[in-house]
Coordinates of C-alpha atoms and ligand atoms in Angstrom, one line a residue:
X241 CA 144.1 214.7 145.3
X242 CA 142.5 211.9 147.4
X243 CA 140.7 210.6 144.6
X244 CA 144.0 210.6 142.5
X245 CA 146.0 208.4 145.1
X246 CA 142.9 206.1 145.2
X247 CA 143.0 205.3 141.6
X248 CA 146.9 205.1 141.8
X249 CA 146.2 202.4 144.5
X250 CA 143.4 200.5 142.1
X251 CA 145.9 200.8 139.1
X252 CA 148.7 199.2 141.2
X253 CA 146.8 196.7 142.2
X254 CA 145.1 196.2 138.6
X255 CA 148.7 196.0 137.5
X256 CA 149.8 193.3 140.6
X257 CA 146.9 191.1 139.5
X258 CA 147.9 191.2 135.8
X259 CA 151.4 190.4 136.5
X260 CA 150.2 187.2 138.8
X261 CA 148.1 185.9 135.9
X262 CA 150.3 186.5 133.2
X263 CA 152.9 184.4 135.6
X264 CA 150.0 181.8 136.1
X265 CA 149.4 181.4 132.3
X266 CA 153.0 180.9 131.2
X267 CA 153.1 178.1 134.2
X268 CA 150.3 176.3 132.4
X269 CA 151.7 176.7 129.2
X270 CA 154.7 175.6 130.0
X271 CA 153.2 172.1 131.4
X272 CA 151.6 171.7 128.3
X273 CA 152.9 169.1 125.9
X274 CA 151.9 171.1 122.5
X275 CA 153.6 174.4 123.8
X276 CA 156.6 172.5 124.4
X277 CA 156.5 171.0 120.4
X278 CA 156.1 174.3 119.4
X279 CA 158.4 176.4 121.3
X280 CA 160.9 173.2 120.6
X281 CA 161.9 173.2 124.1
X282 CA 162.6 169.3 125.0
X283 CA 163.3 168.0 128.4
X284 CA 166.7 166.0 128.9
X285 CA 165.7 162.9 128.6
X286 CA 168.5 161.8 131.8
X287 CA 167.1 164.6 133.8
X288 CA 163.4 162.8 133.8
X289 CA 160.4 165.5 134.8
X290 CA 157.9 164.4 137.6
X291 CA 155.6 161.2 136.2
X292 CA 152.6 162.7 134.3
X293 CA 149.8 161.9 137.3
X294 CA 146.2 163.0 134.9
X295 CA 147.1 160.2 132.6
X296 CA 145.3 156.8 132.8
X297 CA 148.5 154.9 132.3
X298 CA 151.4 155.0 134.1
X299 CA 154.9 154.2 133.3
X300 CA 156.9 150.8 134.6
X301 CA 159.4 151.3 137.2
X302 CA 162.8 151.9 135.7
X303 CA 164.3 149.2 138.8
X304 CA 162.7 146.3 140.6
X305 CA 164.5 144.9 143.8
X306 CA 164.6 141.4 143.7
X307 CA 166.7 138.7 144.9
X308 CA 169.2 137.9 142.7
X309 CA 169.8 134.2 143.5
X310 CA 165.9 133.5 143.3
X311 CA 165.5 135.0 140.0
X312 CA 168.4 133.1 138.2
X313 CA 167.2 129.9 139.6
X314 CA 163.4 130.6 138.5
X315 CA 165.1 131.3 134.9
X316 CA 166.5 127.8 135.1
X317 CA 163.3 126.4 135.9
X318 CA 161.6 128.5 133.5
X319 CA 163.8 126.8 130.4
X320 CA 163.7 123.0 132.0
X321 CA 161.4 120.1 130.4
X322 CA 161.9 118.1 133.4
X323 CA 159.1 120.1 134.7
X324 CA 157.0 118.5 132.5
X325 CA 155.5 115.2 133.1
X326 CA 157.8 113.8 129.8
X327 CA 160.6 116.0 129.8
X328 CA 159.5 117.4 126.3
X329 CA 158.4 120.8 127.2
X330 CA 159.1 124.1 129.4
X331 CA 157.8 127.1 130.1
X332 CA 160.0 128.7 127.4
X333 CA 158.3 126.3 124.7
X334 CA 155.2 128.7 125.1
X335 CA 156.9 132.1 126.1
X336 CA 159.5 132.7 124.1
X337 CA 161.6 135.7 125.5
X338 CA 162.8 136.6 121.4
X339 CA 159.2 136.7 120.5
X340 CA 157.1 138.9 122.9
X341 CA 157.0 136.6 126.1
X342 CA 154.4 134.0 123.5
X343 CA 154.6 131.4 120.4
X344 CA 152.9 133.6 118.4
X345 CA 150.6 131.0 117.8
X346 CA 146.9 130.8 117.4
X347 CA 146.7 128.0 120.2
X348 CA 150.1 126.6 121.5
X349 CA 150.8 123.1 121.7
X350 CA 151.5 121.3 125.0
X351 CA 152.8 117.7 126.2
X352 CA 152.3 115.2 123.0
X353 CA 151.1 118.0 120.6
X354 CA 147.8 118.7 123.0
X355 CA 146.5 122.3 121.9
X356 CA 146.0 124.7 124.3
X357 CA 142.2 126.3 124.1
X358 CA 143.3 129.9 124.6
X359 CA 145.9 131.5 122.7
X360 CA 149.0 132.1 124.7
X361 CA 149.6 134.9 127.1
X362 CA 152.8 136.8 127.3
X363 CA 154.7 136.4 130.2
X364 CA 156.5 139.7 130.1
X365 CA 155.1 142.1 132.9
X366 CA 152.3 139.8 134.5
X367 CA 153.1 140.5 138.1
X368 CA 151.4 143.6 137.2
X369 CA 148.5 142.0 136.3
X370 CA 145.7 141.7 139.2
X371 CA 144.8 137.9 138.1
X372 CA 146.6 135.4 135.7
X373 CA 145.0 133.8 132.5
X374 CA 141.9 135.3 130.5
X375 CA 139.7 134.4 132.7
X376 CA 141.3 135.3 136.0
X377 CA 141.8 131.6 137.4
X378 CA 144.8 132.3 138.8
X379 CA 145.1 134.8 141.8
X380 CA 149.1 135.0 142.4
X381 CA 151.6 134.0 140.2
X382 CA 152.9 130.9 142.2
X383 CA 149.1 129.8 141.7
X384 CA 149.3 130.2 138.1
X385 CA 152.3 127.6 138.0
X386 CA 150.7 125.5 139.8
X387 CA 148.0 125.6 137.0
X388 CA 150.8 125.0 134.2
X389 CA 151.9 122.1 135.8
X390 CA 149.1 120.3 136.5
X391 CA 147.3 121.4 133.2
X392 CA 147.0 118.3 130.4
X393 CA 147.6 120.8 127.8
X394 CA 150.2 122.4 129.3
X395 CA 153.1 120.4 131.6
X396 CA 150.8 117.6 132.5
X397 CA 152.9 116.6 135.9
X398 CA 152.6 117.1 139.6
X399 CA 154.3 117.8 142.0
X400 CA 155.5 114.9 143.6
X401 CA 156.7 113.6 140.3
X402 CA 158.7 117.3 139.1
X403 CA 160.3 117.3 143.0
X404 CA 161.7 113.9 143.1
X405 CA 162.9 114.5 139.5
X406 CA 164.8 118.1 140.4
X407 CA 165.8 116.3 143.5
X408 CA 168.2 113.7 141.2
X409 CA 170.6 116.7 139.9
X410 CA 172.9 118.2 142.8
X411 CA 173.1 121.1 141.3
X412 CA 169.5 121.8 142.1
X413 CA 169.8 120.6 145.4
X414 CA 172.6 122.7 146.3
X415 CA 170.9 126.0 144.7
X416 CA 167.9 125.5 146.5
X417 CA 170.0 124.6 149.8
X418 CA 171.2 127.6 149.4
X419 CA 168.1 130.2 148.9
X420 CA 165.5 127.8 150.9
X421 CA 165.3 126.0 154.6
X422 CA 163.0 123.2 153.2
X423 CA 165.4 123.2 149.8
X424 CA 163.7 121.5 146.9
X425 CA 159.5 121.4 147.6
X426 CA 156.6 122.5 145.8
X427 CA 156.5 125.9 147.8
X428 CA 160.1 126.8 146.7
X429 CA 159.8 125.9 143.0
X430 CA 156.7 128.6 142.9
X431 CA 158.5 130.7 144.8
X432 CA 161.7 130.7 142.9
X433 CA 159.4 130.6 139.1
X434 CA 157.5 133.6 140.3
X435 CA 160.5 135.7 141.4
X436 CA 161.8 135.0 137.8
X437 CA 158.8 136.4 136.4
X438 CA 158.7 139.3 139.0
X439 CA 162.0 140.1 136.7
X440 CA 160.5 140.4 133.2
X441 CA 159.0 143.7 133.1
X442 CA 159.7 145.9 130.3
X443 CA 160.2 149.6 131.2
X444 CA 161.4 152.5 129.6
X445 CA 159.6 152.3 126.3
X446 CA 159.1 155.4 124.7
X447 CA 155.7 156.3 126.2
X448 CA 157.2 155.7 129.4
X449 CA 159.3 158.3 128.4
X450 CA 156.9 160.6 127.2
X451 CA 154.6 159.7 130.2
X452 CA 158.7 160.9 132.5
X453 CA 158.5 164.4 130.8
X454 CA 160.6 163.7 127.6
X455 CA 157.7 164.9 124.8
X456 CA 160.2 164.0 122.3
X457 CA 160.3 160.9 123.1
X458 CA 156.4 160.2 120.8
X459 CA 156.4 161.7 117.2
X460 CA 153.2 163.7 116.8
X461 CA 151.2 160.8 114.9
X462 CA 152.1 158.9 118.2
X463 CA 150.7 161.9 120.3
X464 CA 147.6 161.7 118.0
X465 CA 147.1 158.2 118.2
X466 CA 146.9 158.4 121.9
X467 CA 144.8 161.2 121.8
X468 CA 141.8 159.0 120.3
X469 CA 142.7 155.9 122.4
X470 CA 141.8 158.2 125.2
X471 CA 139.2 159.9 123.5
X472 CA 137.3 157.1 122.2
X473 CA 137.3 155.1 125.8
X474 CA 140.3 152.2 125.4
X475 CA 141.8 153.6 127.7
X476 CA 138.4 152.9 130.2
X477 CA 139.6 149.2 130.0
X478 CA 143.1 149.5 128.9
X479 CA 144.9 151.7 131.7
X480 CA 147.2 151.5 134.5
X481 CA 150.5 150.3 134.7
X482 CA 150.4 147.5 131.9
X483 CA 147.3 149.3 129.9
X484 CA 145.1 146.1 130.8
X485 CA 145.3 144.0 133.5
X486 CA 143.7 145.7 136.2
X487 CA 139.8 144.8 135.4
X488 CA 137.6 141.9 133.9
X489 CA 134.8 143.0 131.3
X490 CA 133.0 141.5 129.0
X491 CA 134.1 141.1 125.0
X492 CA 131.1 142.1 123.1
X493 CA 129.3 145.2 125.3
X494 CA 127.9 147.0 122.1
X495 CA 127.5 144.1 119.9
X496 CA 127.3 140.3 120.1
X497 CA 131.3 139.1 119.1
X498 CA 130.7 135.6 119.5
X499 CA 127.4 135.1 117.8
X500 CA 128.8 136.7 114.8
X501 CA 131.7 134.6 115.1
X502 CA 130.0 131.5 115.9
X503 CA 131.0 128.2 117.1
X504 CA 131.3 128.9 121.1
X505 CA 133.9 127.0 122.9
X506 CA 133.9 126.5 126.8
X507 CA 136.4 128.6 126.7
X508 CA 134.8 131.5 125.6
X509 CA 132.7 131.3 128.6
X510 CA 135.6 133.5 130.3
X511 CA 135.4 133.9 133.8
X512 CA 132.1 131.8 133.8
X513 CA 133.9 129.1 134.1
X514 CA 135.5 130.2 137.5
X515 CA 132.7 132.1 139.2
X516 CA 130.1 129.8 137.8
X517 CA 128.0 133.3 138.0
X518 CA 125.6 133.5 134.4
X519 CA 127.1 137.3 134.6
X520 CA 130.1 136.6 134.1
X521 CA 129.7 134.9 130.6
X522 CA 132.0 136.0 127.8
X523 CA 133.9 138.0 130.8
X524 CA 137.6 138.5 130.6
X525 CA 140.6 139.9 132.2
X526 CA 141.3 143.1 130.2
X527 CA 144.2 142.0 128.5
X528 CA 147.9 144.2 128.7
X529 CA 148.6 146.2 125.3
X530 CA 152.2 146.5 126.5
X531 CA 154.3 144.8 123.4
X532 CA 151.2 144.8 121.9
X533 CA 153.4 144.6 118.2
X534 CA 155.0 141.6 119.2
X535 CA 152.6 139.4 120.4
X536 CA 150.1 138.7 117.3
X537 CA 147.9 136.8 117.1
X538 CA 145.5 138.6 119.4
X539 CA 142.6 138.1 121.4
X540 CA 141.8 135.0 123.5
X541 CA 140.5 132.7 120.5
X542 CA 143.7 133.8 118.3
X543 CA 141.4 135.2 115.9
X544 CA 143.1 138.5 115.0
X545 CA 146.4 138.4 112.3
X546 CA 147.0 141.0 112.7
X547 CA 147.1 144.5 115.0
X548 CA 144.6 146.5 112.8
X549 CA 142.1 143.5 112.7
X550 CA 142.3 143.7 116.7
X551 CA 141.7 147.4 116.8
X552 CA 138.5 147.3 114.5
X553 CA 136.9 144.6 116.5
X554 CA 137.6 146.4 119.7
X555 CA 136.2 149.4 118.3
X556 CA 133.1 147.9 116.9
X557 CA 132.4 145.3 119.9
X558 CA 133.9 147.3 122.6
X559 CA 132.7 150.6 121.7
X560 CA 130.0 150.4 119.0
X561 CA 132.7 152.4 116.8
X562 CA 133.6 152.1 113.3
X563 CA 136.8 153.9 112.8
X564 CA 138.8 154.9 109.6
X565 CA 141.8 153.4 108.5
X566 CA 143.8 156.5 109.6
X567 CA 142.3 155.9 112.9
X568 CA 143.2 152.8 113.1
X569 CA 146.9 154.0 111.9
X570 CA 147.2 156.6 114.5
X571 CA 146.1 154.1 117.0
X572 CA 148.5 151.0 116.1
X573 CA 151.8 154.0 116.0
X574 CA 150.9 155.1 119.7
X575 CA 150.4 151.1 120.6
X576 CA 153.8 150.6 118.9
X577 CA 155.4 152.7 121.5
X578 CA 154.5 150.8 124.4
X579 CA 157.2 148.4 123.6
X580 CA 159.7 148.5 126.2
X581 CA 163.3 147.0 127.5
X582 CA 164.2 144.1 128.9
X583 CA 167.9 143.1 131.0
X584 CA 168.3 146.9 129.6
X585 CA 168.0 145.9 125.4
X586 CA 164.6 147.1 123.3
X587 CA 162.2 143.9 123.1
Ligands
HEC237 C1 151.8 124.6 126.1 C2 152.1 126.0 126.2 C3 152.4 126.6 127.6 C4 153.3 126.2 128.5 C5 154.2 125.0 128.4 C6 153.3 127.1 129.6 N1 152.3 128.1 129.3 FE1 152.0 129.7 130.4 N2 150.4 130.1 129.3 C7 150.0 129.4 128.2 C8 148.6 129.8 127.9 C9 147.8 129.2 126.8 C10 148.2 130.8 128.8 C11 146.8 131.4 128.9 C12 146.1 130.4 129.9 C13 144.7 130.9 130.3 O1 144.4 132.0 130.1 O2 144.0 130.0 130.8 C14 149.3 131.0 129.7 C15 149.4 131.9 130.7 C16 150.5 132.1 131.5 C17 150.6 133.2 132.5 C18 149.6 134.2 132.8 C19 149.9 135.6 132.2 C20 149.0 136.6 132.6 O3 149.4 137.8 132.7 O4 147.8 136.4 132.8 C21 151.8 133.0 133.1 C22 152.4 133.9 134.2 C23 152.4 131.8 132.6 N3 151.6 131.3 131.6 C24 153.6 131.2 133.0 C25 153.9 129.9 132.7 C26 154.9 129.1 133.4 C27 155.7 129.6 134.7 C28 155.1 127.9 132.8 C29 155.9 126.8 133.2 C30 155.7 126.3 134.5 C31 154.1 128.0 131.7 N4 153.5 129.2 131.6 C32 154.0 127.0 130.7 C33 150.7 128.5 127.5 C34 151.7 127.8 128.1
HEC238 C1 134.9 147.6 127.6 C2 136.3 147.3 127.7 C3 137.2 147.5 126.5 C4 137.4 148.6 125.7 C5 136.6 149.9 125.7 C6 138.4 148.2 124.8 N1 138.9 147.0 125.1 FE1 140.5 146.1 124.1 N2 140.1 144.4 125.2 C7 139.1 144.2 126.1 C8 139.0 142.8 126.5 C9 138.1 142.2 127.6 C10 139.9 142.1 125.7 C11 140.1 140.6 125.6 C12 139.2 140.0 124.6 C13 139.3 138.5 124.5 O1 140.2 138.1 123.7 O2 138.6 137.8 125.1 C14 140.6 143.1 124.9 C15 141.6 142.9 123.9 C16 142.3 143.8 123.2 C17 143.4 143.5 122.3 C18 144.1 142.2 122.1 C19 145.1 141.9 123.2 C20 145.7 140.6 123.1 O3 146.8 140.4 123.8 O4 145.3 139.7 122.4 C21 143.8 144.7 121.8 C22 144.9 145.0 120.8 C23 142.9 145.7 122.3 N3 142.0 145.1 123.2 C24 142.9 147.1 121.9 C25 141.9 148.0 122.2 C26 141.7 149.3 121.6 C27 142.7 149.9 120.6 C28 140.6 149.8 122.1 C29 139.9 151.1 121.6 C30 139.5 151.2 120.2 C31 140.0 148.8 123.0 N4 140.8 147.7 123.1 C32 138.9 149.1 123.8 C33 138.4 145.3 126.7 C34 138.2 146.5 126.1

């Protein structure tokens, strides 16, 4: 009798433990992306899930709070030539809002037709960036302006000269009367530029869906290409917020990219050229891969046409990698989802 009741006991709790585990698996199952394609069960997308937190990127955030007044005047700035020293070129030449935040150029041209010696950065989501330009020159965005302005082959002014010039038109001076004590200076003209740029990030593309919960929002060639950007190591480089922007490293670790392309430019000294450290030749800021599609042609010498060509030199040089064309496929449909909104419309 008392060796019945004690195996009633075991087989109760036998049974208690199965019960917790069976509980346990469906939990897991249930956070997994695949069970969820199969069972066909698809979050709302309005009723976002908690932000995937094991993934190396991370989505934008849907809302930015930023002053209002500061952001319409930096747009004004952004779009005026009178910040350049002959009132031929803006900001806006270079970064075109209809065209991925760039010229789509190989190298841009600046104040009388001077070409730039890096290809053009998008301006689209670079407060996330830790540093501005390839090579990291600038620290904050009011010291990248600074840069633009003063560069030959960009704006080719200074400051005295683009205050006293914003100074002659009222407008100007009543705007920044209102928003700053000291009104029209140096200070306040970064200041009001690098709000504006504060306001063109680009969230809510579709993996920043995905990344919210919604697994509908990639198809499952998207999911797969995804799965070997994380698998064969982009995503050691290209992560975080923007996918780039968050480290320097060198272009060519497995293989030597710039003798094979030859003819070496200062330029492609990278970050040399700020730290003056030997280690730091051919070191760049990881660049962002969000609206990656938009912004050929890619790399820092403009030397890729084309999305695919980028790929198969980061793969080779990056990652001593040859990968197949349906590799490469898989890879440029997941990139093509990083494209995002901006002022609420798809880029
Ligand atoms: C002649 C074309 C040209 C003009 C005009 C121009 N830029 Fe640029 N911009 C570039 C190039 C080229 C780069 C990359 C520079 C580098 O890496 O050294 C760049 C880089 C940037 C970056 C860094 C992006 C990042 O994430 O690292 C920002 C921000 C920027 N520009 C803003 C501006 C602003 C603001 C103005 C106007 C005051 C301006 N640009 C005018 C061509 C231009
Ligand atoms: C070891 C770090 C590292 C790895 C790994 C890496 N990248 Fe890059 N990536 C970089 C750097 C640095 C650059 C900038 C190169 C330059 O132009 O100077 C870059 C540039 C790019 C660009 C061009 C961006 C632009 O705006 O011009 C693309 C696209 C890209 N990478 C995709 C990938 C893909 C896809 C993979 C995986 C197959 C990958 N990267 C692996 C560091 C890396």
């Amino acid at each position: 009798m008392k060796q019945f009741y004690l195996s009633k006991r075991l087989i109760n709790r036998f049974l208690g433990i199965c019960v917790i585990l069976v509980a346990c698996l469906a939990a897991v199952l249930w956070k997994h992306p695949e069970f969820h394609e199969q069972s066909g069960v698809v979050p709302v997308e309005s009723e976002p899930v908690e932000i995937a937190v094991n993934e190396p990127i991370q989505p934008i955030p849907l809302h930015l709070k930023l002053d209002a007044g500061k952001v319409a005047l930096g747009e004004k700035l952004f779009d005026d030539p009178h910040l350049s020293h002959n009132n031929t070129i803006a900001c806006v030449t270079c970064h075109n809002f209809k065209t991925g935040g760039v010229d789509r150029l190989n190298f841009s041209r600046g104040m009388n037709g001077a070409l730039t010696s890096v290809n053009t950065l998008t301006v689209f989501n670079s407060g996330f960036n830790f540093k501005l330009n390839w090579d990291g020159s600038a620290e904050t965005l009011e010291e990248q302006v600074d840069k633009a302005i003063h560069n030959s082959k960009d704006l080719n002014a200074n400051w005295a000269e683009v205050v006293s010039k914003l100074k002659k038109y009222p407008e100007y001076v009543k705007l920044f009367g209102q928003l700053y004590t000291d009104g029209i200076t140096e200070d306040s003209i970064k200041d009001a530029i690098a709000t504006f740029e504060l306001s063109l990030y680009t969230p809510n593309s579709r993996f920043d869906k995905f990344l919210r919960g919604n697994m509908a929002a990639l198809s499952y060639k998207e999911k797969e290409g995804y799965h070997i950007f994380k698998d064969y190591g982009c995503a050691s480089c290209h992560q975080g917020v923007n996918v780039g922007g968050n480290l320097f490293q060198k272009f060519g670790v497995m293989g030597d990219y710039f003798a094979d392309r030859g003819k070496i430019t200062k330029a492609d000294l990278g970050r040399f050229n700020v730290t003056g450290n030997p280690q730091d030749k051919y070191v760049f800021k990881v660049p962002s891969l969000r609206n990656i599609t938009l912004t050929a042609p890619y790399f820092h010498d403009g030397s890729a046409k084309t999305l695919p060509e980028a790929i198969a030199v980061m793969a080779k040089y990056q990652l001593g990698r040859q990968l197949s064309p349906e590799e490469i496929d898989l890879i440029v449909k997941f990139l093509t989802t990083l494209t995002g909104e901006y002022k609420g419309s798809p880029l």
